[in-house]
Every structure is written in C-alpha cells, then in structure tokens.
Amino acid sequence: MDKLRITGNGPLHGEVRISGAKNAALPCLTACIMSPEAVTLTNLPRVRDIHTMIRVLEELGAAVELDGERVIIDAAELKSHTATYDLVKTMRASILVLGPLLARFGKARVSLPGGCAIGARPVNLHLEALEKMGAKITIEHGYIDARVDRLQGAEITFANVTVTGTENIMMAAALARGTTILHNAAREPEVIDLAEMLNGMGAKISGQGTDTIVIEGVDTLHGHTHPIIPDRIETGTYVCAAAVTRGDVRITHTRPEYLKRFLDVMRAAGLPFEVDADCIHVKPHNGLKAQDIQTQPHPGFPTDMQAQFMAVMTQAEGASAITESIFENRFMHVSELNRMGADITVKGRTAITKGVTPMSGAQVMATDLRASASLVVAALVAKGDTIIDRIYHLDRGYCDLEKKLEGIGALVERIR
Ligand code: EPZ
C-alpha cells in the first residue's frame, strides 16, 4: 500500500492548475449510456474513481475510447444491465447507472452500495423516487433489481437534499413519458453541469441550480461533446494548503464562484486573496482568526471542504466550532490531526479546534478522501516528516497530487 511522505517546507509559492471535477465527471459518464450515439467528454480528471466508472460502463458493454482527458463513450449496444458488486463496492457512485439504465432500457440490476467511512449513506431517496415514476424495485442478495416498461413523469419532493439522488432522477426523467418536477433538489454546480450536458443531448431540463427542477421527457437523446467543469473541492483544498503555509499561490483553470461561501469564510478569517474569472490568487498573510462554520448543501459551506478547513483552523487564532450537518461520521481526521499536535475536541456533531497549535510530523492514516486531504494540508505546515498511510483514498479524487504540490514548492514523495 502506497504511502506519502511530506516534509514541512515553509510557504508554498507558484501556480497550480485545477483538473476537471470528479463529482461532475461521474454523473456525466453515466449520462453517456442514455444515447445510442457516441458522446465525448473533455477535461476528464485522471483519478481512480473515473477509471472505476469507466470499467462499470465497459462491463455494461459500452465501447470506451480514453485518450488522456478526453473520452468517447459509445453505448449503441449494451450487453448487460448489471453493475456488479466487485465494482460498486469500490465506488458507491456506481448507483448513478440506475437512472440511465432504467430510462433507456427499462431494466437495471445494481449492487446496493454499502456504507462508507463517513456514514451509512442509504439510497432510499433514489429508489422511492423511481418507484413514484413507475419502476418496480426489489432488493435481494444485495442487489437492487429495477424494472419498468417506460418511466412516467411524476412530482417528487426529496425528504432531504441529495446530490446523486437529484442527478439519478434527473437522468431517469429525461427519457420518461411526460413531465417530472423535483422539489428540494440539490443545487450543486455538478447538478447544473449534468443538466447542461443532458440538454446538449436533446433533453428538456430547466430550473437546474434552484431547488425546483422541471424535466420534460423526450423519446431519445443524441450524441454531444461536453467539457467537465473544474473541481471546486480540489480548488478549495489548494486554497487551504496555501493559507496554512502563508504562501503565495495562483490557482488557475477554476471557477471561484463555485466556492463563494467557503471563500467568504476564508476572507472573514483574514486570508488575503484576489479572484478573477478563472483564478484565485492566495497571498501571504501574518495570521488568521478562527471562524465557526456549519456544513450545508450548496450554496452553503461544502461538507467536502470541512476536513481541510479544520486543518487550517489549527493555525488560526482562537476557537473554531465546525458543525457537520450532512454526514453522521465525518470527523475521522480529528484524531489524526490531534496526533500531529492539534487541540480539537468533538461534542456530537461539532468539533472545536483551538488554535494556534504548532504541528509536528507524524505517522498518520487516511480513512476517506477528504480526511486524507486534511492530513496533507496539516503535513505541509508541520515540522518534520509526516507519513500518510492508505493514500489510495487520495488517489480516488486528487489528480497528480504529488506533481501539483511539488510544483508549488512542497517536499512530497510517494513511498511505494
Ligand atoms: C455526493 O454524495 C458527493 N459524491 C459527496 O462527495 C458529497 O460529500 C455529498 O454529495 C454531499 O455534498 C458525489 O457526488 C459522487 P447525498 P451523495 O446523497 O450524493 C443522506 C467526495 O468526497 N441520504 O447528497 O452520496 C446521506 O446519508 C464525496 O467526493 C439519504 O438519507 O450524498 C447524507 O447524510 C464524499 N438517503 C445526505 O443525505 C438517500 O437516498 C446527503 O447525501 C441519499 C442520501
């Protein structure tokens, strides 16, 4: 199992280019199987989850031509409608094939995604919505088995905001008979991007980005070429890395407007930075002030930035209360950060971080994608060497991590 050695090396400096968003690319990849014509995606991030999703599509029988950041998916003939346990267990986002398979073929068999480190992560909201659209769903031997002649448009209210739930049902509704209205829909940029791609394929979707999305079903979708939007969480992670080392870093090929709430909090903490259309320039500072946050669905503070932000708060003056209101167990990074010298106590769903605490390098272990990113941020400002174990978590969602960090002056080495 690979490890990462990071040695604290003072302020980061230089320029880092942001890759395509993993959480936009995953639903866009499954949307490709909704058309009998080939679909091209560009700016695809080369991360493990994307390769896993491509294998899921190949297992269904799609022809895939991958060339760097460009992929052509031809799903004219699919030979299977089953996403097997072996692939789904490594990536729960495989549930995103359920809507597309039902919409186009009227049948799907998807292994029920297990929970993961951050929580139980049920998919009940996905299944209830599909049943409202006429699908017959049974769960046996750990598989979701769904059948329908043709999905029927329906008016659906999600009991709570679900990102992939909104994406799955939006795709299902695109080829349903009649109109579907989604209430309490997710407003994430990745949801908007998927809607734009589906409309480019001939779908009729409006309201994306608000909490009410209207989808008028059509009979078929045609080919299209779609660029994947920049990764807002990768962007935020590099803002944290620059901030915690008091560096001077330009973060390019990104969309600052996707991170408004997070950037507002960083500005309130005293981080100096400038933004233009596709770049965030973080400037050196001589101290930050602790801020309280509560994670919320977009446009609130992103739960996927919570762990990385906590690492920054170890270096901010005062006590920061961080409340995680989306997932029930997303504080696994706390014990590892405390082993590096942080002073964080957890009470229920709130973690209190008292800064400033000098951080020292240690052997730590990654438990999930964003907790691992938090350990990287802390390691950059820690004295001495930090060895991060189980970094396959990082490889799932961060493209060329070592290269990008080295490019801005970090001392980082992958130990095979
Ligand atoms: C998406 O997961 C992201 N993954 C997650 O990013 C992100 O943390 C999450 O949204 C929240 O923003 C992808 O987009 C591939 P949810 P998703 O459905 O869709 C509960 C990362 O780090 N819920 O919005 O699975 C659920 O348990 C990953 O890249 C139900 O109860 O999250 C959670 O508490 C981690 N029933 C809350 O809703 C359901 O049917 C939000 O989950 C669905 C969800």
Coordinates of C-alpha atoms and ligand atoms in Angstrom, one line a residue:
M1 CA 0.0 0.0 0.0
D2 CA 1.5 3.3 -1.1
K3 CA 2.4 6.0 1.5
L4 CA 3.1 9.7 1.1
R5 CA 6.0 11.4 2.9
I6 CA 5.5 15.2 3.3
T7 CA 8.1 17.4 4.9
G8 CA 7.1 20.8 6.1
N9 CA 8.9 23.2 3.9
G10 CA 7.6 26.8 4.5
P11 CA 5.3 28.9 2.4
L12 CA 4.1 27.4 -0.9
H13 CA 4.6 29.5 -3.9
G14 CA 3.8 29.4 -7.7
E15 CA 0.9 28.2 -9.8
V16 CA -1.3 25.1 -9.7
R17 CA -3.8 24.1 -12.4
I18 CA -7.1 22.6 -11.3
S19 CA -8.4 19.5 -13.1
G20 CA -12.0 18.5 -14.0
A21 CA -14.4 17.8 -11.2
K22 CA -14.6 14.1 -10.2
N23 CA -18.2 14.7 -8.9
A24 CA -19.2 16.2 -12.2
A25 CA -17.5 13.6 -14.3
L26 CA -19.1 10.6 -12.6
P27 CA -22.8 11.5 -13.5
C28 CA -21.7 12.8 -16.9
L29 CA -20.1 9.5 -17.6
T30 CA -23.3 7.5 -16.8
A31 CA -25.4 10.0 -18.8
C32 CA -23.4 8.9 -21.9
I33 CA -25.2 5.5 -21.9
M34 CA -28.5 7.2 -22.3
S35 CA -27.9 7.9 -26.0
P36 CA -27.4 5.3 -28.9
E37 CA -25.0 7.8 -30.4
A38 CA -21.4 8.3 -29.2
V39 CA -20.8 11.1 -26.5
T40 CA -17.5 12.8 -25.9
L41 CA -16.3 14.2 -22.6
T42 CA -13.3 16.5 -22.2
N43 CA -11.3 17.8 -19.2
L44 CA -11.8 14.5 -17.5
P45 CA -9.8 14.2 -14.3
R46 CA -7.5 11.2 -14.4
V47 CA -8.4 9.8 -10.9
R48 CA -9.2 6.3 -9.7
D49 CA -12.9 6.8 -9.3
I50 CA -13.2 7.9 -13.0
H51 CA -11.3 4.7 -14.1
T52 CA -13.6 2.6 -11.9
M53 CA -16.7 4.2 -13.5
I54 CA -15.3 3.6 -17.0
R55 CA -14.9 -0.1 -16.0
V56 CA -18.5 -0.1 -14.9
L57 CA -19.6 1.2 -18.3
E58 CA -17.4 -1.2 -20.1
E59 CA -18.9 -4.1 -18.1
L60 CA -22.3 -2.9 -19.3
G61 CA -20.9 -3.3 -22.9
A62 CA -20.2 0.4 -23.8
A63 CA -17.3 1.0 -26.1
V64 CA -14.8 3.4 -24.4
E65 CA -12.0 5.3 -26.1
L66 CA -10.0 7.1 -23.4
D67 CA -7.2 9.4 -24.5
G68 CA -5.8 11.5 -21.6
E69 CA -8.5 13.9 -20.5
R70 CA -10.8 13.0 -23.4
V71 CA -13.1 10.0 -23.5
I72 CA -15.6 8.9 -26.2
I73 CA -18.4 6.6 -24.9
D74 CA -20.4 4.6 -27.5
A75 CA -23.3 2.8 -25.9
A76 CA -25.2 1.9 -29.1
E77 CA -25.2 -1.7 -28.0
L78 CA -25.2 -2.6 -24.3
K79 CA -24.9 -6.3 -23.5
S80 CA -25.7 -6.1 -19.8
H81 CA -27.7 -4.0 -17.4
T82 CA -25.9 -5.1 -14.2
A83 CA -23.4 -3.1 -12.2
T84 CA -21.7 -5.9 -10.2
Y85 CA -20.7 -5.9 -6.5
D86 CA -17.0 -6.0 -7.2
L87 CA -17.0 -2.6 -8.8
V88 CA -19.8 -1.0 -6.8
K89 CA -18.2 -1.9 -3.5
T90 CA -15.1 0.2 -4.5
M91 CA -17.2 3.2 -5.5
R92 CA -20.8 3.8 -4.3
A93 CA -21.3 6.5 -7.0
S94 CA -21.9 3.5 -9.4
I95 CA -25.5 3.9 -8.2
L96 CA -25.6 6.6 -10.9
V97 CA -26.1 4.0 -13.6
L98 CA -29.5 3.1 -12.2
G99 CA -31.4 6.1 -13.6
P100 CA -29.8 6.0 -17.0
L101 CA -30.3 2.2 -17.5
L102 CA -34.0 2.4 -16.4
A103 CA -34.6 5.4 -18.6
R104 CA -33.2 3.8 -21.8
F105 CA -33.7 0.1 -21.3
G106 CA -36.4 -0.3 -18.6
K107 CA -34.2 -2.6 -16.5
A108 CA -31.2 -2.4 -14.2
R109 CA -29.5 -4.5 -11.6
V110 CA -27.2 -2.5 -9.4
S111 CA -25.4 -3.8 -6.3
L112 CA -26.7 -2.0 -3.3
P113 CA -23.8 0.4 -2.3
G114 CA -22.6 -0.3 1.2
G115 CA -22.0 2.5 3.6
C116 CA -18.5 4.0 3.8
A117 CA -16.3 5.5 6.4
I118 CA -18.3 8.8 6.6
G119 CA -21.7 7.3 7.1
A120 CA -24.4 4.8 6.2
R121 CA -25.2 6.7 3.0
P122 CA -28.5 5.0 2.1
V123 CA -30.1 5.3 -1.3
N124 CA -33.7 5.2 -0.2
L125 CA -34.5 8.6 -1.7
H126 CA -33.3 7.4 -5.2
L127 CA -35.4 4.3 -5.0
E128 CA -38.6 5.9 -3.7
A129 CA -38.4 8.5 -6.5
L130 CA -38.0 5.8 -9.2
E131 CA -41.0 3.9 -7.7
K132 CA -43.1 7.0 -8.0
M133 CA -42.1 7.1 -11.7
G134 CA -43.5 3.5 -12.1
A135 CA -40.4 1.4 -11.5
K136 CA -40.8 -2.0 -9.8
I137 CA -37.9 -2.3 -7.4
T138 CA -36.9 -5.4 -5.4
I139 CA -33.8 -5.8 -3.3
E140 CA -32.4 -9.3 -2.9
H141 CA -28.9 -10.8 -2.4
G142 CA -27.6 -7.3 -2.0
Y143 CA -28.7 -6.2 -5.4
I144 CA -31.3 -3.5 -6.5
D145 CA -33.4 -5.0 -9.2
A146 CA -35.5 -2.4 -11.1
R147 CA -37.9 -2.9 -14.0
V148 CA -40.3 -0.7 -15.9
D149 CA -41.9 -0.6 -19.4
R150 CA -41.4 3.2 -19.6
L151 CA -40.8 5.6 -16.7
Q152 CA -43.7 8.0 -16.1
G153 CA -43.1 11.7 -15.2
A154 CA -44.0 12.5 -11.6
E155 CA -43.9 15.3 -9.0
I156 CA -41.3 14.3 -6.4
T157 CA -40.2 16.0 -3.2
F158 CA -36.9 14.8 -1.7
A159 CA -37.2 14.4 2.1
N160 CA -33.7 15.8 2.3
V161 CA -31.3 17.2 -0.3
T162 CA -29.4 14.5 -2.1
V163 CA -26.8 15.3 -4.8
T164 CA -26.6 11.9 -6.6
G165 CA -30.3 11.4 -5.9
T166 CA -31.1 14.6 -7.8
E167 CA -28.7 13.5 -10.6
N168 CA -30.1 10.0 -10.8
I169 CA -33.7 11.1 -11.1
M170 CA -32.9 14.0 -13.4
M171 CA -31.4 11.4 -15.8
A172 CA -34.3 9.0 -15.4
A173 CA -36.8 11.7 -16.1
A174 CA -35.1 12.9 -19.2
L175 CA -36.5 9.9 -21.2
A176 CA -39.7 9.4 -19.2
R177 CA -43.2 9.9 -20.6
G178 CA -44.4 13.3 -19.5
T179 CA -43.0 15.9 -17.1
T180 CA -41.2 15.4 -13.8
I181 CA -40.9 18.1 -11.2
L182 CA -38.2 17.7 -8.5
H183 CA -38.7 19.7 -5.3
N184 CA -35.9 20.2 -2.7
A185 CA -33.5 19.4 -5.5
A186 CA -29.7 19.7 -4.9
R187 CA -28.3 23.0 -6.3
E188 CA -24.6 21.9 -6.6
P189 CA -22.6 23.1 -9.6
E190 CA -22.2 19.5 -10.6
V191 CA -26.0 19.1 -10.9
I192 CA -26.2 22.2 -13.1
D193 CA -23.4 20.8 -15.3
L194 CA -25.2 17.5 -15.7
A195 CA -28.4 19.3 -16.7
E196 CA -26.5 21.4 -19.3
M197 CA -24.9 18.2 -20.7
L198 CA -28.3 16.4 -20.9
N199 CA -29.9 19.5 -22.6
G200 CA -27.0 19.4 -25.1
M201 CA -28.0 15.8 -25.9
G202 CA -31.6 16.9 -26.5
A203 CA -33.2 16.8 -23.1
K204 CA -35.6 19.5 -21.9
I205 CA -34.5 20.5 -18.3
S206 CA -35.0 23.8 -16.6
G207 CA -34.6 25.1 -13.1
Q208 CA -31.2 23.5 -12.5
G209 CA -29.3 25.4 -9.8
T210 CA -32.6 26.1 -7.9
D211 CA -34.4 23.7 -5.6
T212 CA -37.1 23.0 -8.2
I213 CA -36.0 21.3 -11.4
V214 CA -38.5 20.6 -14.2
I215 CA -37.7 17.8 -16.8
E216 CA -39.9 17.3 -19.8
G217 CA -39.4 13.7 -21.0
V218 CA -38.2 13.2 -24.7
D219 CA -38.1 10.0 -26.7
T220 CA -34.3 9.8 -27.4
L221 CA -31.1 11.6 -26.8
H222 CA -28.4 12.3 -29.4
G223 CA -24.6 12.5 -29.3
H224 CA -22.8 15.5 -27.9
T225 CA -19.4 16.8 -26.7
H226 CA -19.3 18.2 -23.1
P227 CA -16.4 19.7 -21.1
I228 CA -16.3 18.7 -17.4
I229 CA -16.3 21.7 -15.1
P230 CA -13.3 22.4 -12.8
D231 CA -13.2 20.7 -9.4
R232 CA -14.3 23.2 -6.7
I233 CA -13.1 20.8 -3.9
E234 CA -9.7 20.4 -5.3
T235 CA -9.6 24.2 -5.7
G236 CA -10.6 24.7 -2.0
T237 CA -8.0 22.2 -0.9
Y238 CA -5.2 24.1 -2.6
V239 CA -6.6 27.4 -1.1
C240 CA -6.2 25.7 2.3
A241 CA -2.7 24.5 1.5
A242 CA -1.6 28.0 0.5
A243 CA -3.3 29.5 3.6
V244 CA -1.9 27.2 6.1
T245 CA 1.7 27.7 4.9
R246 CA 1.2 31.5 4.5
G247 CA 2.1 31.0 0.8
D248 CA 1.6 32.9 -2.4
V249 CA -0.2 30.6 -4.8
R250 CA -2.2 31.2 -8.0
I251 CA -4.8 28.6 -8.5
T252 CA -5.9 28.5 -12.2
H253 CA -8.4 27.0 -14.6
T254 CA -11.1 27.1 -11.8
R255 CA -14.4 28.8 -11.2
P256 CA -14.2 30.9 -7.9
E257 CA -18.0 31.5 -8.0
Y258 CA -18.5 27.7 -7.2
L259 CA -16.8 28.3 -3.8
K260 CA -18.5 31.6 -2.7
R261 CA -19.4 30.5 0.9
F262 CA -16.0 28.9 1.5
L263 CA -14.1 31.9 0.2
D264 CA -16.3 34.3 2.2
V265 CA -15.3 32.4 5.4
M266 CA -11.6 32.4 4.4
R267 CA -11.8 36.2 3.8
A268 CA -13.5 36.6 7.2
A269 CA -10.6 34.7 8.7
G270 CA -8.3 37.3 7.3
L271 CA -6.9 35.4 4.3
P272 CA -5.8 37.9 1.6
F273 CA -6.7 36.7 -1.9
E274 CA -7.8 38.0 -5.3
V275 CA -10.2 36.3 -7.7
D276 CA -10.9 36.8 -11.4
A277 CA -13.0 34.7 -13.8
D278 CA -10.9 31.5 -13.6
C279 CA -8.2 32.1 -11.0
I280 CA -7.8 32.5 -7.2
H281 CA -4.5 34.2 -6.2
V282 CA -3.9 33.5 -2.5
K283 CA -1.4 36.0 -0.9
P284 CA 0.9 35.7 2.1
H285 CA -0.5 36.7 5.5
N286 CA 0.7 37.0 9.1
G287 CA -2.1 35.2 10.9
L288 CA -5.7 34.1 10.6
K289 CA -8.6 34.3 13.0
A290 CA -10.7 31.3 13.9
Q291 CA -14.2 31.1 12.2
D292 CA -17.3 29.0 13.0
I293 CA -18.9 27.1 10.2
Q294 CA -21.7 24.6 9.7
T295 CA -21.7 22.4 6.6
Q296 CA -24.8 22.7 4.4
P297 CA -26.0 21.7 0.9
H298 CA -24.8 24.1 -1.8
P299 CA -24.6 27.1 -1.7
G300 CA -23.8 26.6 1.9
F301 CA -20.4 25.6 3.3
P302 CA -19.5 22.3 1.4
T303 CA -19.2 19.2 3.6
D304 CA -16.3 18.1 1.3
M305 CA -14.3 21.1 2.5
Q306 CA -14.9 20.5 6.2
A307 CA -11.9 18.4 7.0
Q308 CA -9.4 20.5 5.0
F309 CA -10.8 23.7 6.7
M310 CA -10.3 22.2 10.1
A311 CA -6.6 21.7 9.3
V312 CA -6.4 25.4 8.6
M313 CA -8.2 26.3 11.8
T314 CA -5.4 24.6 13.8
Q315 CA -3.3 27.5 12.6
A316 CA -5.9 30.2 13.3
E317 CA -6.1 32.3 16.5
G318 CA -8.9 31.3 18.7
A319 CA -11.6 28.6 18.9
S320 CA -13.4 27.4 15.8
A321 CA -16.7 25.5 16.0
I322 CA -17.2 23.2 13.0
T323 CA -20.6 21.5 12.7
E324 CA -21.0 18.7 10.3
S325 CA -24.7 18.5 9.5
I326 CA -24.6 16.4 6.3
F327 CA -22.9 13.1 7.3
E328 CA -23.1 11.4 10.7
N329 CA -19.4 10.3 11.0
R330 CA -17.2 12.8 9.2
F331 CA -14.7 13.6 11.9
M332 CA -12.2 10.7 11.4
H333 CA -9.4 13.2 10.7
V334 CA -9.7 14.7 14.2
S335 CA -7.8 12.0 16.0
E336 CA -5.0 12.1 13.4
L337 CA -4.8 15.9 13.4
N338 CA -4.5 15.7 17.2
R339 CA -1.6 13.3 16.9
M340 CA 0.2 16.0 14.9
G341 CA -0.3 18.5 17.7
A342 CA -3.8 19.9 17.1
D343 CA -6.2 20.6 20.0
I344 CA -9.6 19.5 18.7
T345 CA -12.5 18.2 20.8
V346 CA -15.6 16.7 19.4
K347 CA -19.0 17.1 21.0
G348 CA -21.8 15.4 19.0
R349 CA -21.7 16.9 15.5
T350 CA -19.5 19.8 16.4
A351 CA -15.7 19.8 16.6
I352 CA -14.0 22.7 18.5
T353 CA -10.5 23.5 17.2
K354 CA -8.3 25.7 19.4
G355 CA -5.5 27.4 17.5
V356 CA -2.7 28.2 17.1
T357 CA -1.1 24.9 17.8
P358 CA 2.4 24.1 16.4
M359 CA 2.1 20.9 14.3
S360 CA 4.7 18.2 14.2
G361 CA 5.1 15.5 11.6
A362 CA 3.8 12.0 12.5
Q363 CA 2.7 8.7 11.0
V364 CA -1.0 9.1 10.2
M365 CA -3.6 7.1 8.4
A366 CA -6.1 8.2 5.8
T367 CA -9.6 7.0 6.3
D368 CA -11.6 8.7 3.5
L369 CA -10.9 11.0 0.6
R370 CA -11.3 14.4 2.3
A371 CA -9.9 13.3 5.7
S372 CA -6.7 12.3 3.7
A373 CA -6.7 15.8 2.1
S374 CA -6.9 17.3 5.6
L375 CA -3.8 15.4 6.7
V376 CA -1.9 16.6 3.6
V377 CA -2.8 20.2 4.5
A378 CA -1.6 19.7 8.1
A379 CA 1.6 18.0 6.9
L380 CA 2.5 21.0 4.8
V381 CA 2.8 23.2 7.9
A382 CA 4.1 20.5 10.3
K383 CA 7.7 20.5 11.5
G384 CA 9.5 17.4 10.1
D385 CA 8.2 14.4 8.2
T386 CA 4.6 13.2 8.0
I387 CA 4.0 9.7 6.6
I388 CA 0.4 9.3 5.4
D389 CA -0.7 5.7 5.0
R390 CA -3.6 4.3 2.8
I391 CA -3.3 7.1 0.3
Y392 CA -5.4 5.2 -2.2
H393 CA -8.2 7.3 -0.7
L394 CA -6.4 10.4 -2.1
D395 CA -5.8 8.8 -5.5
R396 CA -9.6 8.4 -5.8
G397 CA -10.2 12.2 -6.1
Y398 CA -6.9 14.2 -6.4
C399 CA -5.3 14.2 -9.9
D400 CA -1.4 14.3 -10.0
L401 CA -1.3 15.3 -6.3
E402 CA 2.5 15.0 -5.7
K403 CA 3.3 16.7 -9.0
K404 CA 1.0 19.6 -8.3
L405 CA 2.3 20.0 -4.7
E406 CA 5.9 19.8 -5.8
G407 CA 5.1 22.4 -8.5
I408 CA 4.3 24.9 -5.7
G409 CA 7.4 24.1 -3.5
A410 CA 6.2 21.3 -1.3
L411 CA 8.5 18.4 -0.3
V412 CA 6.5 15.4 -1.1
E413 CA 7.4 11.8 -2.0
R414 CA 5.3 8.7 -2.7
I415 CA 6.7 5.6 -1.0
R416 CA 5.6 2.5 -3.0
Ligands
EPZ1 C1 -22.4 13.5 -3.1 O1 -22.6 12.3 -2.4 C2 -20.9 13.6 -3.3 N1 -20.4 12.4 -4.1 C3 -20.1 13.5 -2.0 O2 -18.7 13.7 -2.2 C4 -20.6 14.7 -1.1 O3 -20.0 14.7 0.2 C5 -22.1 14.6 -1.0 O4 -22.8 14.6 -2.3 C6 -22.7 15.8 -0.2 O5 -22.4 17.0 -0.9 C7 -20.7 12.5 -5.5 O6 -21.2 13.5 -6.0 C8 -20.2 11.3 -6.3 P1 -26.1 13.0 -0.7 P2 -24.1 11.7 -2.2 O7 -27.0 12.0 -1.4 O8 -24.9 12.1 -3.4 C9 -28.5 11.2 3.0 C10 -16.5 13.2 -2.1 O9 -15.7 13.5 -1.1 N2 -29.2 10.4 2.0 O10 -26.2 14.4 -1.1 O11 -24.0 10.3 -1.9 C11 -27.0 10.8 3.1 O12 -26.8 9.8 4.0 C12 -17.9 12.6 -1.9 O13 -16.2 13.5 -3.3 C13 -30.2 9.6 2.4 O14 -30.6 9.6 3.6 O15 -24.6 12.5 -1.0 C14 -26.3 12.1 3.6 O16 -26.5 12.2 5.0 C15 -18.0 12.2 -0.4 N3 -30.9 8.9 1.5 C16 -27.2 13.2 3.0 O17 -28.4 12.6 2.6 C17 -30.6 8.9 0.2 O18 -31.2 8.2 -0.6 C18 -26.5 13.8 1.7 O19 -26.2 12.8 0.9 C19 -29.5 9.7 -0.2 C20 -28.8 10.5 0.7

